[in-house]
Coordinates of C-alpha atoms and ligand atoms in Angstrom, one line a residue:
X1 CA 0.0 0.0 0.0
X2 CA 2.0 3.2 -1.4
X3 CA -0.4 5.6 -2.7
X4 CA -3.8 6.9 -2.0
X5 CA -6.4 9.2 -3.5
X6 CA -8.7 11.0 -0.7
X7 CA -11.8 12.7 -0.9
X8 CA -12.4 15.3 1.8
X9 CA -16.4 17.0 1.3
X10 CA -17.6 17.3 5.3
X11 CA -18.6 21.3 4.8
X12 CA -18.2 23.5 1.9
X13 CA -14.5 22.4 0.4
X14 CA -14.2 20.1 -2.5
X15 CA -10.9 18.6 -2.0
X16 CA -9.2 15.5 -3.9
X17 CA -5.2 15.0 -3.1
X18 CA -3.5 12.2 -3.8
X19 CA -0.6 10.7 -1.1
X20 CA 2.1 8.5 -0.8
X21 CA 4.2 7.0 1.7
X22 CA 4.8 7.6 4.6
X23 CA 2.7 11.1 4.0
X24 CA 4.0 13.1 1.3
X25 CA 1.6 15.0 -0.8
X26 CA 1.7 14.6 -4.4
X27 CA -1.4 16.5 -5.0
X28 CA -4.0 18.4 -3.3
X29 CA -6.6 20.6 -4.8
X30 CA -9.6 22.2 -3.2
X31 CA -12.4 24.2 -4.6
X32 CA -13.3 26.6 -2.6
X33 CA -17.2 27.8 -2.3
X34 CA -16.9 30.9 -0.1
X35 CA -18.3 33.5 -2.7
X36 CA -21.4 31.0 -3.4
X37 CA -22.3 31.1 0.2
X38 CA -21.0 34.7 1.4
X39 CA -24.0 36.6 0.5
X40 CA -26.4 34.4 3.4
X41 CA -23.4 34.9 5.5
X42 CA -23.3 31.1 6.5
X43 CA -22.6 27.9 4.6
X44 CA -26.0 26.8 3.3
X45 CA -26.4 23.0 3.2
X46 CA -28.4 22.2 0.0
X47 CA -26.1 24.9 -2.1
X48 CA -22.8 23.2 -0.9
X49 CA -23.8 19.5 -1.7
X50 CA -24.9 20.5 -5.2
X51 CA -21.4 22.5 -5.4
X52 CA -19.4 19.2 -4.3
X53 CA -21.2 16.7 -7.1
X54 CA -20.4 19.6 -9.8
X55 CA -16.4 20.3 -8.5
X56 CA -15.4 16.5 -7.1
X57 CA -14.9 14.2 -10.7
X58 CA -12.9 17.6 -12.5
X59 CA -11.3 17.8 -9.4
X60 CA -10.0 13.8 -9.7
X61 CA -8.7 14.5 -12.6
X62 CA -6.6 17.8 -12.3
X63 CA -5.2 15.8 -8.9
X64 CA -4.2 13.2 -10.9
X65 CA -2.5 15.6 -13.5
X66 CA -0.5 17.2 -11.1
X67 CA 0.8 15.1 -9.5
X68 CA 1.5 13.3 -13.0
X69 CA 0.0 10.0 -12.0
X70 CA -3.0 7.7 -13.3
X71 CA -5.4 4.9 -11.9
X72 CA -3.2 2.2 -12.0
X73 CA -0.7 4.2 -9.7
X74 CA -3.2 4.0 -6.8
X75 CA -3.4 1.5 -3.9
X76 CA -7.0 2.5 -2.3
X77 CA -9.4 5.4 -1.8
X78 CA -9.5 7.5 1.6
X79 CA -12.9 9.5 1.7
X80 CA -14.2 11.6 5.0
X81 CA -17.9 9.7 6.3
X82 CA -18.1 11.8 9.6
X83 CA -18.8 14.5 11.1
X84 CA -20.2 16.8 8.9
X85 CA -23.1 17.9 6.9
X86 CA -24.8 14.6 5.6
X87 CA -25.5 15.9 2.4
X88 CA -22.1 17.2 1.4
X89 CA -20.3 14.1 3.4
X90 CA -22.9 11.8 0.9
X91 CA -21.5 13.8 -2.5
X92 CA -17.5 12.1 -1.0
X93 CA -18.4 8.9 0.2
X94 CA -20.8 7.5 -3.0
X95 CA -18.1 9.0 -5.3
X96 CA -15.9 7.0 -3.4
X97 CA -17.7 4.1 -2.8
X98 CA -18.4 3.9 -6.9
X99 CA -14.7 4.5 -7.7
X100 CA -13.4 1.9 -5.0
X101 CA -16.0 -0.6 -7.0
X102 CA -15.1 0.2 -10.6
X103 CA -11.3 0.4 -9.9
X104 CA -11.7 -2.9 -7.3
X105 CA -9.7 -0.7 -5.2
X106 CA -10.0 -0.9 -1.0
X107 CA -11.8 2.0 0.4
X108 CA -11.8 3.5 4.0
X109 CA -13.7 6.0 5.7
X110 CA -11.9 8.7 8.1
X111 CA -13.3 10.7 10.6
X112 CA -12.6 14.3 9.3
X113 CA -11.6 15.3 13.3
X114 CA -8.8 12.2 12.8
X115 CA -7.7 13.9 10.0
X116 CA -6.4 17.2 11.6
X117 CA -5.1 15.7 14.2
X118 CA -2.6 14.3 12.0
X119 CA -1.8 17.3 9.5
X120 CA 1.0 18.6 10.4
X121 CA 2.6 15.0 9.7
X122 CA 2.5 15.5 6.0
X123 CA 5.2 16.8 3.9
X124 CA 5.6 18.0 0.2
X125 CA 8.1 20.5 -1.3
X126 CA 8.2 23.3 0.8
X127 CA 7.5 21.8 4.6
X128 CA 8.5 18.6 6.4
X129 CA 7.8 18.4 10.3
X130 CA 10.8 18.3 12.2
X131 CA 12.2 15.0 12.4
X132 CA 11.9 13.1 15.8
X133 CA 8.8 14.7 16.1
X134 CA 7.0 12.3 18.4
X135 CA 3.7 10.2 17.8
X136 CA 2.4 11.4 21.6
X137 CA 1.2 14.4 21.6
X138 CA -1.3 17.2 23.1
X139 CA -3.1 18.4 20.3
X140 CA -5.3 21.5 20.1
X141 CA -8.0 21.2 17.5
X142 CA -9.9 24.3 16.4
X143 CA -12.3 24.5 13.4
X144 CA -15.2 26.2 13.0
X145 CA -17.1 23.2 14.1
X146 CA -15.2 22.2 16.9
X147 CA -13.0 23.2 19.4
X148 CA -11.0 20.6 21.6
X149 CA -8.0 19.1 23.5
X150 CA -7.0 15.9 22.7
X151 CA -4.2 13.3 24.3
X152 CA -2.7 11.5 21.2
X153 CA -1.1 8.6 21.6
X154 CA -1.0 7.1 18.0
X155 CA -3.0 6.2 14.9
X156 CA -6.3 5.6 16.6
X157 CA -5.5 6.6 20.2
X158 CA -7.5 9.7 21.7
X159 CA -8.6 10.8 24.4
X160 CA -10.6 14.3 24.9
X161 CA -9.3 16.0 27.6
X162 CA -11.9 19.1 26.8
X163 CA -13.8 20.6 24.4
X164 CA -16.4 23.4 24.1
X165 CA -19.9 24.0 26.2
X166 CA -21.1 26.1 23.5
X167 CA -20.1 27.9 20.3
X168 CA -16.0 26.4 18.4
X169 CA -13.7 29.0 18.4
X170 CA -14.4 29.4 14.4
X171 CA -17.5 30.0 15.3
X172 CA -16.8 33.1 17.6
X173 CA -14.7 34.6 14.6
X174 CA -17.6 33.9 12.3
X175 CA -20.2 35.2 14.6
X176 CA -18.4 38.4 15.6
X177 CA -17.5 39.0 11.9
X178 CA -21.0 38.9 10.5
X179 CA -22.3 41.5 13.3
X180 CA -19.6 43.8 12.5
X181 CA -20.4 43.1 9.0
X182 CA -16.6 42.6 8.2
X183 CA -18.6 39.4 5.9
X184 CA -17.5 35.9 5.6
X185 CA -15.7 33.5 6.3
X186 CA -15.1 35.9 9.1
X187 CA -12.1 34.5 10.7
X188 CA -9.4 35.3 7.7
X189 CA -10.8 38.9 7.8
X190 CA -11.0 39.4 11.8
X191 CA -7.0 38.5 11.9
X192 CA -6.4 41.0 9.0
X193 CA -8.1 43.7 10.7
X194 CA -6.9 42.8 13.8
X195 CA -3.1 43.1 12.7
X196 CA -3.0 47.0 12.8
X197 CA -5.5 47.1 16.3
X198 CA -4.8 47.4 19.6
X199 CA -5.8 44.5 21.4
X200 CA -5.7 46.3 25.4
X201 CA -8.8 48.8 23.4
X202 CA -11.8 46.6 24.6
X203 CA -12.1 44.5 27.6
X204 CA -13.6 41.0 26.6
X205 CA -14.3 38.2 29.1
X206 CA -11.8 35.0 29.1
X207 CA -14.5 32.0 29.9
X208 CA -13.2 29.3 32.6
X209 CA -10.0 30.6 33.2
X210 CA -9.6 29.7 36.8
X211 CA -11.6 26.4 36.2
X212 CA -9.2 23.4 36.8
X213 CA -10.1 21.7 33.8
X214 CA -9.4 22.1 30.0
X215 CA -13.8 23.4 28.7
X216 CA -14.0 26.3 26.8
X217 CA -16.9 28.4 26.3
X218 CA -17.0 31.1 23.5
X219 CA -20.7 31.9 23.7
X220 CA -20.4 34.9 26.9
X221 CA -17.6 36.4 24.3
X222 CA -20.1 36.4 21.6
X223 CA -23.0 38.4 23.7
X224 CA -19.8 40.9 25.1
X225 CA -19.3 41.6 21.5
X226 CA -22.6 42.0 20.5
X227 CA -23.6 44.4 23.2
X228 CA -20.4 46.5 22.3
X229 CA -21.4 46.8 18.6
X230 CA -24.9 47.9 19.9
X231 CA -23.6 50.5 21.9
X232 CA -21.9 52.2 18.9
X233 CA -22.5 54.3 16.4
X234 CA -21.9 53.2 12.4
X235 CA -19.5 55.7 12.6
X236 CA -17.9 54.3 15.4
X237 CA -17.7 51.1 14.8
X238 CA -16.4 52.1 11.2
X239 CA -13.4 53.6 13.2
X240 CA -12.7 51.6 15.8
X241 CA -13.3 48.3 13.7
X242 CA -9.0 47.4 13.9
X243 CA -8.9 47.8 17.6
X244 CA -12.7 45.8 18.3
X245 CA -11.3 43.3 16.3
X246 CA -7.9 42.3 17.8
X247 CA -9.2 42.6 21.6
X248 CA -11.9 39.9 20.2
X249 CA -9.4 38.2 18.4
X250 CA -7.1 38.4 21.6
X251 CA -9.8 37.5 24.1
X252 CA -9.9 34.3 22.3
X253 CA -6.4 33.3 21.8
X254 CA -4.9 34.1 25.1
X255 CA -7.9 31.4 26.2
X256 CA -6.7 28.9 23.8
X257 CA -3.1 29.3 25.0
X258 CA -3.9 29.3 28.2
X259 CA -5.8 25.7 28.2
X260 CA -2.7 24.4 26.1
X261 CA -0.2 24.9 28.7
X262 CA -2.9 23.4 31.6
X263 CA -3.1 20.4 29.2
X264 CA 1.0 20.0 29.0
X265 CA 2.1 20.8 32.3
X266 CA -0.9 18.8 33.9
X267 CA -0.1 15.6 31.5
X268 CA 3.7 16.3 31.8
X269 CA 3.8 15.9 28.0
X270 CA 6.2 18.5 25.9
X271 CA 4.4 18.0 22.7
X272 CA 2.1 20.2 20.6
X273 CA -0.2 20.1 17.8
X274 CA -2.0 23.0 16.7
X275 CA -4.6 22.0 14.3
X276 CA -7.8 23.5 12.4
X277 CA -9.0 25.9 10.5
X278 CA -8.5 28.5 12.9
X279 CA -5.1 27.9 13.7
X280 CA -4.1 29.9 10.7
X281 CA -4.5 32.9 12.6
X282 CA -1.8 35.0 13.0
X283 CA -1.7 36.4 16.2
X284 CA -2.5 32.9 17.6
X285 CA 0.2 31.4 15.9
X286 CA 2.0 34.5 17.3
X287 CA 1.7 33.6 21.0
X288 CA 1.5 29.9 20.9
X289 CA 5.0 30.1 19.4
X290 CA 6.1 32.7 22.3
X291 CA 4.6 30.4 24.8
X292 CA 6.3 27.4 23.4
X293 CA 9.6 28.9 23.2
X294 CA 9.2 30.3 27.0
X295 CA 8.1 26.7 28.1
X296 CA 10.8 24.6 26.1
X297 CA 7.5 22.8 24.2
X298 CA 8.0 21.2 21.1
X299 CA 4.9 23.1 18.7
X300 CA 4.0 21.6 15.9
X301 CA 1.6 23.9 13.5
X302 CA 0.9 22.4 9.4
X303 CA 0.9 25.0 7.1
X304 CA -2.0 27.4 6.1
X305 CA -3.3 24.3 3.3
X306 CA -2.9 21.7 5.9
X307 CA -4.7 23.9 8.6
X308 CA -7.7 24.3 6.7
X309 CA -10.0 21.8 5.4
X310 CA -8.4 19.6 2.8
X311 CA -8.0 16.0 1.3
X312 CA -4.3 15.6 2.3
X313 CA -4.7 15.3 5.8
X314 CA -7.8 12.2 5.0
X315 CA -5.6 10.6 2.9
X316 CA -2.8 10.6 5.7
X317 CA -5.2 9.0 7.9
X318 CA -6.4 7.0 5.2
X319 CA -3.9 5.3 3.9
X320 CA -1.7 4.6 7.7
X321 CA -5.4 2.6 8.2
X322 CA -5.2 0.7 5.0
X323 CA -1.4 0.1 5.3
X324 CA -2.5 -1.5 9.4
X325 CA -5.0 -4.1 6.7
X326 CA -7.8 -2.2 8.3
X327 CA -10.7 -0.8 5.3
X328 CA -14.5 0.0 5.4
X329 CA -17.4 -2.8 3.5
X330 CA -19.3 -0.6 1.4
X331 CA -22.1 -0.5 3.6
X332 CA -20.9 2.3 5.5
X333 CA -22.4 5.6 5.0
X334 CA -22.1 9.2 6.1
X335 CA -22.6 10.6 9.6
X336 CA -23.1 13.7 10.9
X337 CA -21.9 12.6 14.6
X338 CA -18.0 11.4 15.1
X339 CA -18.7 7.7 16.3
X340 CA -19.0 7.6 19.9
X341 CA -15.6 4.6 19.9
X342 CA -13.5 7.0 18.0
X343 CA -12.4 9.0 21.2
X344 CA -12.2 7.9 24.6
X345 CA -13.6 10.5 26.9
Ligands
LIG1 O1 -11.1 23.5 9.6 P1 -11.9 24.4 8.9 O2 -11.4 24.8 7.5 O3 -13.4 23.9 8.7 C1 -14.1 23.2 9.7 O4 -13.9 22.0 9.8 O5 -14.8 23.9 10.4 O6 -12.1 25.7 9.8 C2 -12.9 26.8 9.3 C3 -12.9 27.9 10.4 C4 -13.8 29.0 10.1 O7 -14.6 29.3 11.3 C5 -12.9 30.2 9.8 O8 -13.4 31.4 10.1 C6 -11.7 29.8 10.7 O9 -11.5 28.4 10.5 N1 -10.4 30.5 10.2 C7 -9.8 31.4 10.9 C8 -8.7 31.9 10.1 N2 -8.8 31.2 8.9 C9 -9.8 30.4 9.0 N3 -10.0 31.8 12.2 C10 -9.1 32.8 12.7 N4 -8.1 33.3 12.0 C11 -7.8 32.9 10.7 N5 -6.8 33.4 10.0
LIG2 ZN1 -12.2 20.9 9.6

């Protein structure tokens, strides 16, 4: 088992990549659907599912041209089945499934949560992890979905040490982005307008700080924010949108930072995954980097197309299962849920 083509449809990113041992990316494209879905400010289901069964097949092919490769190169098919949005996750894994028949290749079906854990693993041209880099780790995962703690301890081993009570981190920079009308996907535009704010202009609350445990909530930030932007003036708002937007923006990552080192010092483990859509934001890249340097931690953060959603990281996954003789009967379907046995708790 050498080579794998992965499918990765859970929200609104087509993405097909194609990779080979022990994680190296050949290919990965995505199609992006933010402009189809900016003007309801939110991802809208039925639009993104109908998006995925137009992009996926084009997007098989120009994976397979790039990374100068055909059919009979492949060893299986790697497709995300859970969590997600059932419709979009159904567009992936009957593509797959059809493929895996017609080809009489194995399939397997990865839990898109699985997947980030494991990005910053992969390597292509221009990044490589550093070597030695162990396979036990704490890992932060931060989407728009979801925002947890995890205890890795290898390919199938995690534990959740916390998560959220309420809204994912991604969320909060989505939520805070459409009431100040910055527009969407908001958290890409709240770290650009954040970079030239002051982040000491607006007090925000930091949820469960003193709690001695690793929960996050985001949803009193939200309602903070909200009643700030009320209090304002268009005008104001207008002017004081760069300052708003990096004491939000810090509100949120001196909280994330803060969790991270309760989860290493009170599991005595050195190592760090940062991992998620949101952990392309600067600032929080910024001070988990400061952190680790002042705390001698060993961070590990993929690259801006690893962070996000994408195939690669599903096809990582995908093809360590196949390569342990594991693979999915084509009777499995999507889920919107992460199965219940694929995290201890
Ligand atoms: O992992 P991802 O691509 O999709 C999910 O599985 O949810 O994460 C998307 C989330 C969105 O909420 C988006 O606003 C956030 O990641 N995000 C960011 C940044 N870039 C994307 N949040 C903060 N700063 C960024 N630079
Ligand atoms: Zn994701």
């Amino acid at each position: 088992m050498k080579r794998v083509l992965a499918f990765e449809t859970s929200c609104d990113d087509t993405s097909v990549a194609i990779i080979e041992d022990p994680g190296r990316v050949l290919s990965c494209v995505t199609a992006n659907q933010d402009l189809q879905h900016e003007v309801f400010g939110g991802v809208v289901p039925e639009i993104a599912s109908r998006n995925h069964s137009l992009n996926l097949l084009p997007l098989v092919d120009v994976a397979f041209e790039k990374a100068g490769m055909t059919w009979s190169d492949m060893d299986g098919i790697a497709v995300t089945n859970r969590p997600g949005l059932v419709g979009s996750l159904l567009v992936g894994v009957m593509t797959a499934k059809t493929l895996s028949l017609a080809k009489g290749l194995p399939i397997i079906g990865v839990n898109h949560l699985e997947g980030h854990l494991w990005a910053p693993f992969l390597s292509d041209d221009s990044y490589s992890l550093q070597q030695g880099f162990p396979q036990e780790y704490i890992a932060l995962a931060i989407s728009g979905g979801h925002t947890q703690i995890y205890h890795v301890r290898g390919l199938g081993q995690y534990k959740v040490l916390g998560a959220t009570l309420d809204d994912a981190a991604g969320e909060a920079f989505d939520k805070f982005a459409k009431m100040t009308g910055l527009g969407f996907p908001g958290g890409a535009l709240v770290d650009q307008y954040a970079r030239s704010g002051n982040p000491k202009s607006f007090h925000f609350p930091r949820a469960l700080m003193t709690e001695d445990d690793l929960r996050f909530s985001f949803s009193g930030l939200k309602t903070a924010a909200q009643r700030q932007v009320e209090s304002m003036t268009e005008q104001q708002l207008k002017d004081q949108i760069h300052d708003l937007s990096a004491s939000y923006q810090e509100a949120i990552c001196e909280v994330l930072v803060a969790k991270l080192d309760r989860a290493v010092k009170s599991h005595g483990i050195h190592s760090v995954v940062l991992t998620g859509g949101v952990s392309a934001n600067s600032r929080l890249r910024f001070l988990a980097e400061q952190w680790a340097q002042d705390e001698g931690v060993n961070l590990a953060v993929p690259p801006l197309r690893y962070c996000t959603d994408n195939a690669a990281m599903i096809g990582y996954v995908g093809l360590k299962r196949l390569q342990l003789g594991e693979s999915s009967s084509l009777d499995f379907g999507p889920s919107p849920r992460p199965y219940e046995d694929d995290f201890e708790y």
